[in-house]
Coordinates of C-alpha atoms in Angstrom, one line a residue:
Chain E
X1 CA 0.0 0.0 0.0
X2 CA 0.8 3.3 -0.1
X3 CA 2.4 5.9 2.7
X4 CA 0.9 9.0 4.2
X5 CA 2.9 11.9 2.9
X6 CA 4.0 13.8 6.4
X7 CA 3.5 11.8 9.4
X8 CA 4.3 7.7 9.2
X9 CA 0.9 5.6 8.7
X10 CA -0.7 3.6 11.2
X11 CA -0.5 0.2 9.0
X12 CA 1.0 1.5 6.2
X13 CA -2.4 3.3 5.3
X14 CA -2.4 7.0 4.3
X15 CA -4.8 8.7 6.8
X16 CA -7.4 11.1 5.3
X17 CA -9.2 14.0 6.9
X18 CA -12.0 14.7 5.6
X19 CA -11.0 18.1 3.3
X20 CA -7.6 15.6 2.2
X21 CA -9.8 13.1 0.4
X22 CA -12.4 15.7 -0.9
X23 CA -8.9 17.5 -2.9
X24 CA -8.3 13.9 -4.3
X25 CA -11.8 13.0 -5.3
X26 CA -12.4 16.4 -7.0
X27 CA -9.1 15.9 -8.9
X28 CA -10.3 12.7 -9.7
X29 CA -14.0 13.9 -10.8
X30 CA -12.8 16.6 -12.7
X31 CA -10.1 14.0 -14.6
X32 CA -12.4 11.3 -15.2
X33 CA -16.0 13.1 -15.0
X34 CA -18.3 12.4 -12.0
X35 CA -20.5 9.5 -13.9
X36 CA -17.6 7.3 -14.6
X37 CA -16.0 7.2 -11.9
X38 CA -16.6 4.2 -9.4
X39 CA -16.2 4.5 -5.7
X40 CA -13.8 1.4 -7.0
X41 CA -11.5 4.3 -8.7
X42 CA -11.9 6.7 -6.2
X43 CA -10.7 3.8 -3.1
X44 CA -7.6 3.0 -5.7
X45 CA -6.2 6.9 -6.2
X46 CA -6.7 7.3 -2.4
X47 CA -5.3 4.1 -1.3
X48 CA -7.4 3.3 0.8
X49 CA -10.4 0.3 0.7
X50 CA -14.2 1.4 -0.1
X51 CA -15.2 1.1 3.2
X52 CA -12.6 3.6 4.5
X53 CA -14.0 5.8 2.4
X54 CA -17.7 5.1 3.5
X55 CA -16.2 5.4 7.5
X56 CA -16.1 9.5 5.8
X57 CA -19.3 9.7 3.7
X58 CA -22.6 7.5 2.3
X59 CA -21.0 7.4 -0.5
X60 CA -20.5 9.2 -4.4
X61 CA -23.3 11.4 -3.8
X62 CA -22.6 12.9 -0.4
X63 CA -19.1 13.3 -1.9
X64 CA -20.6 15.5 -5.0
X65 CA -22.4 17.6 -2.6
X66 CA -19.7 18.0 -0.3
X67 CA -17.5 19.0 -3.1
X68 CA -19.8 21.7 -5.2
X69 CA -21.0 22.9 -2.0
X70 CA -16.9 24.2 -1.4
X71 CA -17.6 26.2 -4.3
X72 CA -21.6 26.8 -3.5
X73 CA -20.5 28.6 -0.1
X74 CA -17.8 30.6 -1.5
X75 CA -20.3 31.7 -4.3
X76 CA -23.4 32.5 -1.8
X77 CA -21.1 33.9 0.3
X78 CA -20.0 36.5 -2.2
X79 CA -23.9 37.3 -3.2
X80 CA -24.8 37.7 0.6
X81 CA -22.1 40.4 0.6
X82 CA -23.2 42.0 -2.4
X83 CA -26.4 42.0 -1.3
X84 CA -26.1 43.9 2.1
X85 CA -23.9 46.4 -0.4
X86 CA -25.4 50.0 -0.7
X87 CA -25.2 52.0 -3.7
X88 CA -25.6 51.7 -7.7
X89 CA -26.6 48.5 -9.3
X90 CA -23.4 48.1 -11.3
X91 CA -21.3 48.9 -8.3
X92 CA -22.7 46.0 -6.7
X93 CA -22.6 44.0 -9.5
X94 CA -18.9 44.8 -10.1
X95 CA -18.1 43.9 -6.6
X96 CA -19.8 40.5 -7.1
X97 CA -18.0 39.5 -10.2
X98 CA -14.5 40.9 -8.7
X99 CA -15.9 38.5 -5.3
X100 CA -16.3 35.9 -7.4
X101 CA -13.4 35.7 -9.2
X102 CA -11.5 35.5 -5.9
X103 CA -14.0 32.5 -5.3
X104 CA -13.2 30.8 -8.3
X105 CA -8.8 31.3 -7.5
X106 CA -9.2 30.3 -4.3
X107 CA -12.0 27.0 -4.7
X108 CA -10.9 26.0 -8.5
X109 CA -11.5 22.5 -8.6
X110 CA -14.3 22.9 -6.6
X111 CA -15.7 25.3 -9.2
X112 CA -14.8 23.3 -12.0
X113 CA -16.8 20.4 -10.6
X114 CA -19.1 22.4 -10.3
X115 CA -19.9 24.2 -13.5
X116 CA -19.5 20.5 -15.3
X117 CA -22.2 19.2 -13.2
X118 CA -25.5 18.3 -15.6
X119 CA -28.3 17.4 -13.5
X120 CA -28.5 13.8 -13.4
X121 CA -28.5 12.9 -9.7
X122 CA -30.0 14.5 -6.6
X123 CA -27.0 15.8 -5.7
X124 CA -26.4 17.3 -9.1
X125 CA -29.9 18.9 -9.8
X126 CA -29.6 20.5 -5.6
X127 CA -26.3 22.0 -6.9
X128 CA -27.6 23.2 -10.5
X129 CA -30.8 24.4 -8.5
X130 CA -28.5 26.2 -5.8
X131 CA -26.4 28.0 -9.3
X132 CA -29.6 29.0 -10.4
X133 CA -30.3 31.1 -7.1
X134 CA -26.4 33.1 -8.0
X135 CA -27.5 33.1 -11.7
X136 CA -30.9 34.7 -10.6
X137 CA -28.7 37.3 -8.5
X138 CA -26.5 38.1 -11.4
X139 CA -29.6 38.6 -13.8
X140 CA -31.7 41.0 -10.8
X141 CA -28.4 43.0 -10.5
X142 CA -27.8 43.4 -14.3
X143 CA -31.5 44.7 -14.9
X144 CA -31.2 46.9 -12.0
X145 CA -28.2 48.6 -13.6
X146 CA -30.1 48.9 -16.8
X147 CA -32.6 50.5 -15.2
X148 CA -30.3 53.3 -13.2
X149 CA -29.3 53.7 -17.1
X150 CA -25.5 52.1 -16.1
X151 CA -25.6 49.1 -18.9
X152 CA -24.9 50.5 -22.4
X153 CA -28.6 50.8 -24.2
X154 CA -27.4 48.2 -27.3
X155 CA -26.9 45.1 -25.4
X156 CA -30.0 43.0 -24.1
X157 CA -29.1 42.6 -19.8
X158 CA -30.2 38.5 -20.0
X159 CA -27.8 37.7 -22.7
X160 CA -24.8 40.7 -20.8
X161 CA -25.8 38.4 -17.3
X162 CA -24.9 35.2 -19.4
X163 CA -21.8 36.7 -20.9
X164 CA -20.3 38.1 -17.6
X165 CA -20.3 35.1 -16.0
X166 CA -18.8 33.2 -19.2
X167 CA -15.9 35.2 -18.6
X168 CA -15.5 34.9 -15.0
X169 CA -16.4 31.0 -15.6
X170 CA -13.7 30.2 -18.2
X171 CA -11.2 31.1 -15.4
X172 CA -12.1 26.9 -14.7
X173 CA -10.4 26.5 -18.7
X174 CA -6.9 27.7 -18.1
X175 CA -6.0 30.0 -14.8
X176 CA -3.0 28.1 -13.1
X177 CA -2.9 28.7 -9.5
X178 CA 0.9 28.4 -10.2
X179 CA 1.1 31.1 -13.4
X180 CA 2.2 34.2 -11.5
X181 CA -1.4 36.1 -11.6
X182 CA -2.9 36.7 -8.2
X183 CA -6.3 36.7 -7.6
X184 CA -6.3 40.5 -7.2
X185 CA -4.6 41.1 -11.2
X186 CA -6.9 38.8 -12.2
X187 CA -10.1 40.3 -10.4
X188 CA -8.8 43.4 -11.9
X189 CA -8.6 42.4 -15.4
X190 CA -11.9 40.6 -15.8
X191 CA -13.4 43.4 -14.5
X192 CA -11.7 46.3 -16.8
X193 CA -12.5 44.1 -19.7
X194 CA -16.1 43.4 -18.8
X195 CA -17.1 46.7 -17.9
X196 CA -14.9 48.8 -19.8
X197 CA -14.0 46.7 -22.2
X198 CA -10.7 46.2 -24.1
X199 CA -10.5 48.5 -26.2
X200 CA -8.4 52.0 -25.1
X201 CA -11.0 54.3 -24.9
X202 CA -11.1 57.2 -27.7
X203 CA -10.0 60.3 -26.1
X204 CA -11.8 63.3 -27.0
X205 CA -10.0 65.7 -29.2
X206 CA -7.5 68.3 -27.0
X207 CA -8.3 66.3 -23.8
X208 CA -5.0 67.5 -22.0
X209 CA -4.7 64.6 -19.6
X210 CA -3.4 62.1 -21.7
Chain M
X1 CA -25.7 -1.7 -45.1
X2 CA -26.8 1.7 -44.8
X3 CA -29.3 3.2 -47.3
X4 CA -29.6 7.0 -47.9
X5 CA -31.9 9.4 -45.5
X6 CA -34.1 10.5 -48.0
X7 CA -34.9 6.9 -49.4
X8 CA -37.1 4.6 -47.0
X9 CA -34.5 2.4 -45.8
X10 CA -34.1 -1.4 -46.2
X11 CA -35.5 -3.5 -43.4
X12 CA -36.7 -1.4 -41.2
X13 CA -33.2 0.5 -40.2
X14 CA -32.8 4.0 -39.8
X15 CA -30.2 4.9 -43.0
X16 CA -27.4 7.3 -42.3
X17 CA -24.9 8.8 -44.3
X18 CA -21.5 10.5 -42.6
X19 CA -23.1 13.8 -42.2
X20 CA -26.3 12.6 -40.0
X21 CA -24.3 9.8 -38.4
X22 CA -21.9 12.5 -37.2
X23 CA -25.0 14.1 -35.8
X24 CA -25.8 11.7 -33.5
X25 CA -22.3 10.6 -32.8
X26 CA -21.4 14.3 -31.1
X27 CA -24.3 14.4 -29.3
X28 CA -23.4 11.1 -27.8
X29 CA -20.1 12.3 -27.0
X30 CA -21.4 15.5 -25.4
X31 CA -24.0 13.6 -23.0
X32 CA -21.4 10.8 -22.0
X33 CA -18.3 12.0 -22.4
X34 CA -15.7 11.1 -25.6
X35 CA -13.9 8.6 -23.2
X36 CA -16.9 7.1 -21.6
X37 CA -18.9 6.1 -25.0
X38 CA -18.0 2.8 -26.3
X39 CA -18.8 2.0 -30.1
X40 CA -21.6 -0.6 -28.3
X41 CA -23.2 2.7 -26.6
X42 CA -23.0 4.6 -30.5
X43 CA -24.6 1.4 -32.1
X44 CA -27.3 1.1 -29.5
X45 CA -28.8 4.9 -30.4
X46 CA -28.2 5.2 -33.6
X47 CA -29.8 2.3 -33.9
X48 CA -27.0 0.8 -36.6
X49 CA -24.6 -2.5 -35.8
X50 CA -21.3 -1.7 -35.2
X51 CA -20.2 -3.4 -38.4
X52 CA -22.2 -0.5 -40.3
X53 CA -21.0 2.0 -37.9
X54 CA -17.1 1.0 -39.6
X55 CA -19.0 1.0 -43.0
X56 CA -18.4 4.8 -42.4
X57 CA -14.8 5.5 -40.4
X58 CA -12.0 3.1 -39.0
X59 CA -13.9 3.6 -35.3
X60 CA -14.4 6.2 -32.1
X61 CA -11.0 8.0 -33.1
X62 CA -11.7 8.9 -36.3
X63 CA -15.4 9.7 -35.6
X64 CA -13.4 12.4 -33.1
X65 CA -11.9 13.3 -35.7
X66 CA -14.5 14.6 -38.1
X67 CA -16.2 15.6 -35.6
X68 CA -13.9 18.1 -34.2
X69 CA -13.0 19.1 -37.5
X70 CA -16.1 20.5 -38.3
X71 CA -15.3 22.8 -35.7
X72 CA -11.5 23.5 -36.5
X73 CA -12.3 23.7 -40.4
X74 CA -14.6 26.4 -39.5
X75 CA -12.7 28.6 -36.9
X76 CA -9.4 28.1 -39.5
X77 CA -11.9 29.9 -42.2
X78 CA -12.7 32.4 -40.0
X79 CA -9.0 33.2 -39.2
X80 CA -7.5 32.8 -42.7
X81 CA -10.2 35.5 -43.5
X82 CA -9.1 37.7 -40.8
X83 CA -5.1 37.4 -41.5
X84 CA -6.0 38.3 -45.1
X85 CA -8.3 41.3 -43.4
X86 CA -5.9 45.0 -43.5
X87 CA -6.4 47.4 -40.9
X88 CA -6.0 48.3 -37.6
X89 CA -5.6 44.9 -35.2
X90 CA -8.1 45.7 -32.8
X91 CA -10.7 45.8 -35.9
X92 CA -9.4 42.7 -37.2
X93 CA -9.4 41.4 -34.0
X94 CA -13.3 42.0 -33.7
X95 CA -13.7 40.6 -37.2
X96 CA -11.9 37.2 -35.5
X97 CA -14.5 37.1 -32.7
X98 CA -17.3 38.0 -34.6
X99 CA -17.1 35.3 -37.0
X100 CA -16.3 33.0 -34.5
X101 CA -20.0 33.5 -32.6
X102 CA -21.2 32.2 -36.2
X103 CA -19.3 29.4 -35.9
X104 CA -20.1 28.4 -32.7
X105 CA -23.7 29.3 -33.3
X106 CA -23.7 27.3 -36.7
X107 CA -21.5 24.6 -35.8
X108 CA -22.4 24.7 -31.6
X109 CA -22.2 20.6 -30.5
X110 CA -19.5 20.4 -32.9
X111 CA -17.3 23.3 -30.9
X112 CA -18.7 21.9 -27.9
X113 CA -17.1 18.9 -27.9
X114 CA -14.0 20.6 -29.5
X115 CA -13.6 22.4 -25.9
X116 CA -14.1 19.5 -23.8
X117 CA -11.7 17.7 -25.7
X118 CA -8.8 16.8 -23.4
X119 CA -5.6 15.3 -25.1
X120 CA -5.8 11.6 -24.2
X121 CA -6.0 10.1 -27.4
X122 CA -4.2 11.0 -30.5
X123 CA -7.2 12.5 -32.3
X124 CA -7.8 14.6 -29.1
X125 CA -3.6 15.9 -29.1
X126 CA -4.5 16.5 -32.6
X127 CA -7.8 18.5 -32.1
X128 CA -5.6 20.6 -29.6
X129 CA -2.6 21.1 -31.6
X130 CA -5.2 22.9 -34.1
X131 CA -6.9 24.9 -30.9
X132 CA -3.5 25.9 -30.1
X133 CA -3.0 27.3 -33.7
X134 CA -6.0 29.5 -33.4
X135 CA -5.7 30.8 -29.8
X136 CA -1.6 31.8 -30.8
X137 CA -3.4 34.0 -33.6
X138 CA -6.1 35.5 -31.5
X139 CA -2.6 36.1 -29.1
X140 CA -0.9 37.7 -31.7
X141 CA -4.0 40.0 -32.2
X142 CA -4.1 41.2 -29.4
X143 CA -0.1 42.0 -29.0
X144 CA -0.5 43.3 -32.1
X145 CA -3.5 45.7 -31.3
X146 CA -1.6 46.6 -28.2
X147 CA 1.3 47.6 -29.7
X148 CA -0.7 50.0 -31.9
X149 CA -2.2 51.7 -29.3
X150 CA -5.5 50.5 -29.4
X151 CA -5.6 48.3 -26.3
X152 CA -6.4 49.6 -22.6
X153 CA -3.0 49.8 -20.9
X154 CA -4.4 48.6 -18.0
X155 CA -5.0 44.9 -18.9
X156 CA -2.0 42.1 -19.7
X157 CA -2.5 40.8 -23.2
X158 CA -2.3 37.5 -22.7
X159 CA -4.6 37.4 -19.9
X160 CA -7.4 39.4 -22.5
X161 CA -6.5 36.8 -25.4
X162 CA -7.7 34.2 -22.8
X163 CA -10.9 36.2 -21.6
X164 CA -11.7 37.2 -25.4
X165 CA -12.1 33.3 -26.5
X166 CA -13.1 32.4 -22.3
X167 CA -16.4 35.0 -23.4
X168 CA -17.0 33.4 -26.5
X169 CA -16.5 29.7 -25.9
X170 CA -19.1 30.2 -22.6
X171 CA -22.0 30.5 -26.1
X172 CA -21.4 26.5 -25.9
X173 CA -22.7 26.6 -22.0
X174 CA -25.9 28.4 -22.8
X175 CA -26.8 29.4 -26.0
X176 CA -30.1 27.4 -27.5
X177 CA -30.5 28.1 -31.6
X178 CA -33.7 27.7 -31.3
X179 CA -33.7 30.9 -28.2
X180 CA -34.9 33.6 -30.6
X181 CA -31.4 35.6 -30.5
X182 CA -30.0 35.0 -33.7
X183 CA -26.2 34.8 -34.5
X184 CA -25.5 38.6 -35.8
X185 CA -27.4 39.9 -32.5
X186 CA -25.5 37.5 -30.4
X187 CA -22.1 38.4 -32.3
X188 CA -22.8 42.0 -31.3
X189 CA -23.4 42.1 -28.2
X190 CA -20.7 39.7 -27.5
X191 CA -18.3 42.2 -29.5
X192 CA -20.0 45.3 -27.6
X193 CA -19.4 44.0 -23.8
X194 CA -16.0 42.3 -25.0
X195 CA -14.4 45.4 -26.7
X196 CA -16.6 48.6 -25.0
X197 CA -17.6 47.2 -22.1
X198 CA -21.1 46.3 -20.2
X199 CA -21.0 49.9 -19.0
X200 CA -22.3 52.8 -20.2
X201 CA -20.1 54.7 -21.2
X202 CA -19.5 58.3 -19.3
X203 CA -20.6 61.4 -21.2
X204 CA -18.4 64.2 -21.2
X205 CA -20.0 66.8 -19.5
X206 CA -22.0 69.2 -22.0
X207 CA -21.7 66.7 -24.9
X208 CA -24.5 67.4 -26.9
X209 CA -24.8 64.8 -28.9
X210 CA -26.7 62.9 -26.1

């Protein structure tokens, strides 16, 4: 069998906490994809037998849930905040995208799970229905802005909620905890480009500051 | 032992020819999973043996292959236009992303499974190797675009490259053709938030043109 990686095993069996066999069963979710992988898999990339793994959970659901709610709690966390925010609409919705790129740096297998979860178990559909509730969020706060007159008249706000958090979501596709960027560039840059967009702005003609 | 679609087919089978075959093949793959269909799952829905499956292609790989390819072909038409495009980067840049919402829109499970394609096999390194090809242009745009001035200096280039193609490629998450928001409205708003931003933008003070 295989040996713990700090402290020496008890029988020569790596000992798992319960957050230290979550961050190999994502890994392996996200690798392998939830459906086809067996509790059989799982109990061989952990080293440990099946019913070591049940001693932790019931079993491939509980671990689902327990995994897309790491990311679920960051994300209602961030909306909560928002949500006791004062002030404009797109202020607030700024602050939830910044919040949630954070989320998505700091919970990113977790998220990735998450966003490649399709509804086909209870645990799947209670974590599509609990996206829903932050999608909903994102949607109310888009609309708002358009109605202070913040959103820019020529886009419609339920395809501009869809978009925003395409961008933030494709963080899942290729940030690399390791690449350099912090969470705080990155924050930065999806937000500049979102709301601002990337193209320099035109300066108007004999504007001295720049 | 497959007959044409138009043509009744011969006892009682459904015919297919590559194209519809292909149809049904991706949308296998996109429900399962590439790795997780076996040629016994592809018979069972199309409704074929497997015998007449390799009437068409060699097996799985190759039907990755095409598959993927419909995707590729299309976004390497949309950026051999674009290189042959003159102008400013930036424009030519938004030309790049503009067709590529058409593609998507008109070619959507194909680009689908194009982006969850993983690099396990060699049709998938292949499929990637051509992704790569296409994200180093959008890449070069971008630096390109920056260099002539027409980029915010506030955002690193490479980090926009990936959020450009991050906002696009999120159409596959969401987008339904049959929504009601066609692919020239989708483009545009996609090109609006991407390159000007969701916000409104700020009026000069005493512009009168507003």
């Amino acid at each position: 069998m295989t040996t713990a990686r700090v402290t020496p095993p008890r029988r020569g069996r790596p000992g798992y906490d319960l957050e230290s066999l979550l961050a190999v069963v994502v890994k392996v979710f996200n690798e392998q994809g939830y459906e086809a992988t067996s509790m059989e898999d799982l109990s061989r990339r952990l080293g440990i037998t099946k019913s070591a793994i049940y001693h932790h959970v019931s079993g491939k659901d509980e671990l689902l849930r327990l995994a897309v709610d790491r990311a679920l709690d960051g994300l209602s966390e961030a909306a909560r905040e928002t949500a006791a925010l004062e002030g404009r609409a797109i202020d607030r919705l700024e602050h939830l995208v910044r919040r949630s790129v954070h989320v998505l740096v700091e919970r990113l297998p977790f998220v990735t799970l998450l966003l490649r979860v399709r509804g086909n178990t209870e645990a799947e559909r209670r974590a599509l229905a609990r996206r829903r509730e932050f999608d909903h969020l994102v949607g109310e706060l888009v609309r708002q802005a358009e109605a202070e007159g913040d959103v820019r008249p020529d886009v419609d706000p339920a395809v501009a909620s869809r978009l925003l958090f395409g961008l933030v979501n494709s963080l899942t596709e290729w940030y690399k905890p390791r690449g350099g960027l912090d969470a705080d560039a990155l924050a930065e840059t999806v937000c500049k480009i979102a709301f601002d967009g990337l193209r320099r702005p035109s300066v108007p003609p004999g504007d001295p500051t720049t």
